[in-house]
CSV table of C-alpha atoms and ligand atoms in Angstrom, one decimal:
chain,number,residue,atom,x,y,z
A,1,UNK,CA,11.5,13.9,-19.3
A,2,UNK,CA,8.7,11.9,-20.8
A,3,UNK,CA,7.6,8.6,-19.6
A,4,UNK,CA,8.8,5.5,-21.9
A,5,UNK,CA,4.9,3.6,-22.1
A,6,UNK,CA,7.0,0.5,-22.2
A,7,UNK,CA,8.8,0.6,-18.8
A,8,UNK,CA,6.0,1.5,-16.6
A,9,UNK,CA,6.4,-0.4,-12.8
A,10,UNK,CA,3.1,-3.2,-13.2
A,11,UNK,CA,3.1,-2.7,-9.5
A,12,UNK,CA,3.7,0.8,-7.1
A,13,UNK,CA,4.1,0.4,-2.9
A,14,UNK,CA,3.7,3.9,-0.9
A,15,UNK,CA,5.0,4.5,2.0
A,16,UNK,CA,2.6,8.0,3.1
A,17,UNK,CA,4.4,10.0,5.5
A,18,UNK,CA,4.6,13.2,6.7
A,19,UNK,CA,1.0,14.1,7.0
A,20,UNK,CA,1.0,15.4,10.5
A,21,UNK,CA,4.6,17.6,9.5
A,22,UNK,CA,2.4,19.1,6.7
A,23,UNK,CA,-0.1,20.1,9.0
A,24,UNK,CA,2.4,21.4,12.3
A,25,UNK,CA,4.1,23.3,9.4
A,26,UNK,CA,0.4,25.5,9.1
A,27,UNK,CA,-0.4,25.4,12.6
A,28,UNK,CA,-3.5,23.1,11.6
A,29,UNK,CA,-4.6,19.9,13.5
A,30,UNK,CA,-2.3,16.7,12.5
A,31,UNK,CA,-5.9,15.3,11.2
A,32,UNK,CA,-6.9,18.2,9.2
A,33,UNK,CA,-3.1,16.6,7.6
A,34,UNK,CA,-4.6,12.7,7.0
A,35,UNK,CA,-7.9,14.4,5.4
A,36,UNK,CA,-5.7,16.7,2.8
A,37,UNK,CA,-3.5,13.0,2.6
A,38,UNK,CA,-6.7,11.1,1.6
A,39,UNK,CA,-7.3,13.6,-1.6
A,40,UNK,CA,-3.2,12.5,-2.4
A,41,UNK,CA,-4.6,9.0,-2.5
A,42,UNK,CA,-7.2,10.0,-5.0
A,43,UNK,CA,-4.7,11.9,-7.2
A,44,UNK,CA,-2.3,8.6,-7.0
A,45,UNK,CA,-4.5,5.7,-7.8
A,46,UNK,CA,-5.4,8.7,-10.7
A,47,UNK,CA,-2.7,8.7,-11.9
A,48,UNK,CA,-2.1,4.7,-11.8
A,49,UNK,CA,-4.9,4.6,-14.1
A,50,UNK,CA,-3.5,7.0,-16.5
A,51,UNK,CA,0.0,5.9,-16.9
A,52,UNK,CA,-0.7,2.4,-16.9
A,53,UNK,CA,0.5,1.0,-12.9
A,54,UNK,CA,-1.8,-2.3,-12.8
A,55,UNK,CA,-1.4,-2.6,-8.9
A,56,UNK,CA,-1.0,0.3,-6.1
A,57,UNK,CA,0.2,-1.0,-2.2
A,58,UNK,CA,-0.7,1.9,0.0
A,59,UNK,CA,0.7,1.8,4.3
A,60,UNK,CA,-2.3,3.3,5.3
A,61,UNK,CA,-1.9,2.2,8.9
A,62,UNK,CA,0.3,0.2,10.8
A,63,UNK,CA,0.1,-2.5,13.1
A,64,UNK,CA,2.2,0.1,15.2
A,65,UNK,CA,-0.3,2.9,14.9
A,66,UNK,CA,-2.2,1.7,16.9
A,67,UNK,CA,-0.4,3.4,20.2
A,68,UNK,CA,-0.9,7.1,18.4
A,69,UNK,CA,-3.8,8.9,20.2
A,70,UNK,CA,-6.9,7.6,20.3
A,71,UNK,CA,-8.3,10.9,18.7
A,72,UNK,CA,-6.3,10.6,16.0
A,73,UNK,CA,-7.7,6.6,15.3
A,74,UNK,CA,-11.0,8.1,15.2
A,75,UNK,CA,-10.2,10.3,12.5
A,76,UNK,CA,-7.8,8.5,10.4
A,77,UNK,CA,-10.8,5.2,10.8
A,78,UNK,CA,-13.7,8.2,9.7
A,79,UNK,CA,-11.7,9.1,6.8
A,80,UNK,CA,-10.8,6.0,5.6
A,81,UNK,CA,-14.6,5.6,5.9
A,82,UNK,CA,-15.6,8.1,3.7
A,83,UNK,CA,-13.0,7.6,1.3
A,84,UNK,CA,-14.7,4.1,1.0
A,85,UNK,CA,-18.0,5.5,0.3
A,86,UNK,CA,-16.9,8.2,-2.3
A,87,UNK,CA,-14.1,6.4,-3.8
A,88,UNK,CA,-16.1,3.1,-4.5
A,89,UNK,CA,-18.4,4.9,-7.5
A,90,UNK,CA,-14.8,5.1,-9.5
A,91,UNK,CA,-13.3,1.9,-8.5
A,92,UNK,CA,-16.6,0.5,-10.1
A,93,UNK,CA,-16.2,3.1,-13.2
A,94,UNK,CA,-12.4,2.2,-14.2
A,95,UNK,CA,-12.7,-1.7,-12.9
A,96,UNK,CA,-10.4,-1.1,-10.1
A,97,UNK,CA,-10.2,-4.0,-8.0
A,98,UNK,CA,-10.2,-3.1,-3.6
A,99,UNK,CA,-8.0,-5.3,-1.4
A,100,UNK,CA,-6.8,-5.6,2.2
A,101,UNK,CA,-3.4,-6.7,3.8
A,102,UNK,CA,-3.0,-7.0,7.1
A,103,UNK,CA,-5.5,-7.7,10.2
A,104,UNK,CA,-8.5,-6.6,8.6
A,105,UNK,CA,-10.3,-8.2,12.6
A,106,UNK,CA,-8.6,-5.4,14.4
A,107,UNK,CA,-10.8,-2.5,12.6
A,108,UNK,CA,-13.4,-1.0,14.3
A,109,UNK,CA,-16.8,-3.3,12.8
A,110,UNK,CA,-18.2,-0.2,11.1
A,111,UNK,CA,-15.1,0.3,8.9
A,112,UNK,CA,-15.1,-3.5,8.3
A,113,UNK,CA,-18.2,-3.8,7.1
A,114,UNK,CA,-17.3,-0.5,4.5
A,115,UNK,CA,-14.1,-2.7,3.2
A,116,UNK,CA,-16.0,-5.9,3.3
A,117,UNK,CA,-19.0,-4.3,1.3
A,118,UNK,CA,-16.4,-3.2,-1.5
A,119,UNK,CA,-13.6,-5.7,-1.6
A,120,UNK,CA,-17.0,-8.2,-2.6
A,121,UNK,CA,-18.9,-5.7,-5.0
A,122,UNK,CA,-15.5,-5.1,-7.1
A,123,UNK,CA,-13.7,-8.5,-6.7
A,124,UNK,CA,-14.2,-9.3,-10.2
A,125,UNK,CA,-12.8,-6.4,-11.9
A,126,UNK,CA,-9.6,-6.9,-13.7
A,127,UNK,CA,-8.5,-3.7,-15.1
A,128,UNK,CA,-6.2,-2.7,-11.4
A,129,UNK,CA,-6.0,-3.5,-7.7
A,130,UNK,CA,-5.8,-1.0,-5.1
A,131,UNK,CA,-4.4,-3.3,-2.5
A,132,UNK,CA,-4.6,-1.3,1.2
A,133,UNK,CA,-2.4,-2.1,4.2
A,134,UNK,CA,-4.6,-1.9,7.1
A,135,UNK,CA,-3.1,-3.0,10.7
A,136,UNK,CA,-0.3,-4.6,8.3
A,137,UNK,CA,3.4,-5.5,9.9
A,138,UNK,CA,5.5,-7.2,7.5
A,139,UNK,CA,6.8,-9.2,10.8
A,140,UNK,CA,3.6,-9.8,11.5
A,141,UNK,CA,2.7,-11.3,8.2
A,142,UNK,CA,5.5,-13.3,7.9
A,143,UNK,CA,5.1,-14.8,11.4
A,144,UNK,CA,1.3,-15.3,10.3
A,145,UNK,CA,3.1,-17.0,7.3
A,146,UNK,CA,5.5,-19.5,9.4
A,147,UNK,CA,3.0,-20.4,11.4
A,148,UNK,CA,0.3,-21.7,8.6
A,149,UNK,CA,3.4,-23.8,7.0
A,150,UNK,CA,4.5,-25.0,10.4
A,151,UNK,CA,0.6,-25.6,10.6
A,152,UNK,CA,1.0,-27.8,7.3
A,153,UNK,CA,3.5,-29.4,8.5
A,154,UNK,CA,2.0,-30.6,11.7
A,155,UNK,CA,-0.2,-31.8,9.8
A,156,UNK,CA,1.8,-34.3,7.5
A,157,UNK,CA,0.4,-32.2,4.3
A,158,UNK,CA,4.1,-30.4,4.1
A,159,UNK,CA,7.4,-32.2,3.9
A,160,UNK,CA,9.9,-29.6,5.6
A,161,UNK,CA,12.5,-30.2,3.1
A,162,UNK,CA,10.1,-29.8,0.1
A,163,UNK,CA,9.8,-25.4,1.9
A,164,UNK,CA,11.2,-23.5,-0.8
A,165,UNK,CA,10.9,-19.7,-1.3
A,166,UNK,CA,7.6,-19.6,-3.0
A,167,UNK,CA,6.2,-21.5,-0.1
A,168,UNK,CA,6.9,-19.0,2.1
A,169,UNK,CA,5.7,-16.2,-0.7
A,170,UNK,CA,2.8,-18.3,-0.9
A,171,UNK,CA,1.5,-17.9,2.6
A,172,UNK,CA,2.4,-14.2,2.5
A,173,UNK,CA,-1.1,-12.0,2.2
A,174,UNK,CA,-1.9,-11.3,-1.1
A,175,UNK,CA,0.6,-14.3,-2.8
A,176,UNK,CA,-0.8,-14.0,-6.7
A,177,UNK,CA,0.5,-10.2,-6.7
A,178,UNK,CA,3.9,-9.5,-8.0
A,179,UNK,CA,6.4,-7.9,-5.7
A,180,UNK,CA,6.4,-4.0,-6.2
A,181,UNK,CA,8.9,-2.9,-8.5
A,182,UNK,CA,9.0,0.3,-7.1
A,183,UNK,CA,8.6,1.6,-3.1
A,184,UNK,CA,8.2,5.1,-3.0
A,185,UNK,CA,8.5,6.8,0.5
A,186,UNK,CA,7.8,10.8,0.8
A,187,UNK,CA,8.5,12.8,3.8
A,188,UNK,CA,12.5,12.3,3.4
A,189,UNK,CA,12.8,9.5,5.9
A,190,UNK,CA,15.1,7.0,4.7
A,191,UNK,CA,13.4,3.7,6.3
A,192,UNK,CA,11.2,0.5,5.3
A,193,UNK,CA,9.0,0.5,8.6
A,194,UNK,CA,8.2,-3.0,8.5
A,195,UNK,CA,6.5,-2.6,5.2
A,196,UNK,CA,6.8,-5.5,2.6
A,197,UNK,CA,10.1,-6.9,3.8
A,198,UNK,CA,10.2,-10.0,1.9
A,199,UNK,CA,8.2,-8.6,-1.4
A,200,UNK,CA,10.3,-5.5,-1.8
A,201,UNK,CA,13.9,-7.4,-1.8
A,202,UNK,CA,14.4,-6.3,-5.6
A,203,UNK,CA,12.4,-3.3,-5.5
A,204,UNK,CA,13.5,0.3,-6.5
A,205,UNK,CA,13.6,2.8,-4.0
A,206,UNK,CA,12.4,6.3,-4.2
A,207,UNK,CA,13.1,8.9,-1.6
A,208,UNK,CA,11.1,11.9,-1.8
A,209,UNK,CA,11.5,14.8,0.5
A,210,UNK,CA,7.0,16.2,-0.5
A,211,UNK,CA,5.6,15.3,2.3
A,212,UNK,CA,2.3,13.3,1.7
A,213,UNK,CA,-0.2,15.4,1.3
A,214,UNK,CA,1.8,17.5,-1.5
A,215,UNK,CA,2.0,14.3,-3.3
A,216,UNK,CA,0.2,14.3,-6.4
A,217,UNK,CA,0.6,13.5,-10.1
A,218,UNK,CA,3.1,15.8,-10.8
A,219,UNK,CA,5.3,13.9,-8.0
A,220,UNK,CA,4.2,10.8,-9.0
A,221,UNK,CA,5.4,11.0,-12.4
A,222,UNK,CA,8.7,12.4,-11.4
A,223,UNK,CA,8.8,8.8,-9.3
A,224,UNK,CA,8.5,6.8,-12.5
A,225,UNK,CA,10.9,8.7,-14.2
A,226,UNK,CA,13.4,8.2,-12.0
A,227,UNK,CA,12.2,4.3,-12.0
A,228,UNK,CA,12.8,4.6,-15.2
A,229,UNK,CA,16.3,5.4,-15.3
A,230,UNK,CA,17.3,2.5,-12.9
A,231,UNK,CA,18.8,-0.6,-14.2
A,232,UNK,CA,17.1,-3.3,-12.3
A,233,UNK,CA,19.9,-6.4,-12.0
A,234,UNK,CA,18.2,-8.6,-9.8
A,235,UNK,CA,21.5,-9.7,-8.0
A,236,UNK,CA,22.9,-10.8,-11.9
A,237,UNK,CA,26.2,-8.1,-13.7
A,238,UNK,CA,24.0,-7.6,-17.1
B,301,FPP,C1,1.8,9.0,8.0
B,301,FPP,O1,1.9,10.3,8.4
B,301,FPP,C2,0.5,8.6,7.6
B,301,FPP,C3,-0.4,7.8,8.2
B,301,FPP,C4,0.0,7.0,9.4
B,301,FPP,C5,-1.7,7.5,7.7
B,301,FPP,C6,-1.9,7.6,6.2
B,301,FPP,C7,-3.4,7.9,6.0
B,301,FPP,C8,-3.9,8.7,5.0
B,301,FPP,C9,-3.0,9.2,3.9
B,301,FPP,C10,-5.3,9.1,5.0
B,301,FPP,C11,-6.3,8.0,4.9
B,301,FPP,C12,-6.0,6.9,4.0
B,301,FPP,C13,-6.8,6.5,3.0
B,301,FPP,C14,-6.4,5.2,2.3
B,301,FPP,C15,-8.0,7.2,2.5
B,301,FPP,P1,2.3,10.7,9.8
B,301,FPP,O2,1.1,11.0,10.6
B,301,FPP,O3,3.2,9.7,10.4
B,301,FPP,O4,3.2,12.0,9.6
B,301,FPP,P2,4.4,12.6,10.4
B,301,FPP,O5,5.5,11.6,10.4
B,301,FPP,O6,4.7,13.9,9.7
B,301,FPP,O7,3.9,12.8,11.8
């Protein structure tokens, strides 16, 4: 089925899972699974570009990763390292803007300074937003939220009776990007795993049983589609 140019999701959240099944399944290191993951995230913001997806929210690590082995840090920190370095030439070719949710402070400094050095040099560019979760809880964020109002508050700058919904979106991360209108999740897993909580309430859900790493265009088109065919009521009977 082909895609309808006029209902393409403006913005795409990915849930990447199943890179360490992918590898198990070939008797090959759970790493050697992130690395053949990374060239899925190439593929994807690809194809965001070609059919038209203005932003792309990728889970690239948890505030809960943090307990998995300390090997496997190391590796999924070097890769997201080098993807920085090689993917930066064509966020600057196709004005693809970088971004970071979550605590950005808890990465090791050398990876910092790679996402710092890019976030600055394409912060300008207009034409898509690649927007990665890094040590990003949705808990977390809207704790980190609730806090900065009750902050306000303290202050006498914010009437509690005056909090409203978009005060609370406000303070969320990244509060000028629209909720996705699509969450995919591969690997088969039916789950949210503290991922957007309050900015995927309306969104569409897409359960894939690819696991990550198998997840290119092809799969990724077959997710619009499906998108496509929903009938997004927003709580209303239309
Ligand atoms: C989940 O698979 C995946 C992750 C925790 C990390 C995702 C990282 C990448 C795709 C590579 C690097 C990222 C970028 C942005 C270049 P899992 O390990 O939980 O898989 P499993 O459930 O099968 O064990």
């Amino acid at each position: 089925m082909a895609l309808d140019p006029e209902k393409i999701p403006r913005h795409v959240a990915i849930i990447m899972d199943g890179n360490g099944r992918w590898a198990k399944q070939r008797g090959m290191p759970r790493i050697r699974g992130h690395q053949v993951g990374a060239d899925s995230v190439r593929a994807v913001l690809k194809a965001c570009r070609k059919f038209g997806v203005d932003y792309l929210t990728l889970y690239a690590f948890s505030s809960e990763n943090w307990v998995r082995p300390k090997a496997e840090i190391r590796g999924l920190m070097t890769l997201l390292r080098k993807f920085l370095r090689e993917q930066a030439f064509e966020l600057h070719d196709n004005e693809v803007r970088l971004r970071v949710i979550g605590h950005k402070e808890d990465l090791p400094d050398a990876v910092r300074a790679e996402l710092d050095r890019v976030i600055e040099e394409t912060a300008h560019y207009q034409k898509g937003t690649l927007l990665l979760a890094l040590s990003y809880g949705s808990r977390v964020e809207i704790t980190d939220a609730v806090r900065a109002i009750a902050e306000k508050v303290r202050c006498g700058e914010l009437a509690p009776d005056t909090i409203t919904e978009q005060t609370v979106a406000g303070h969320l991360y990244a509060p000028d990007v629209p909720d996705p209108d699509l969450l995919i999740r591969t690997s088969g897993e039916y789950r949210i795993s503290n991922f957007l909580l309050w900015q995927c309430s309306y969104s569409e859900l897409y359960v894939t049983p690819v696991l990550w790493p198998d997840f290119r265009e092809a799969e990724f088109e077959a997710a619009l589609v499906n998108y496509q065919g929903r009938h997004r009521r927003f709580g209303g009977i239309q």
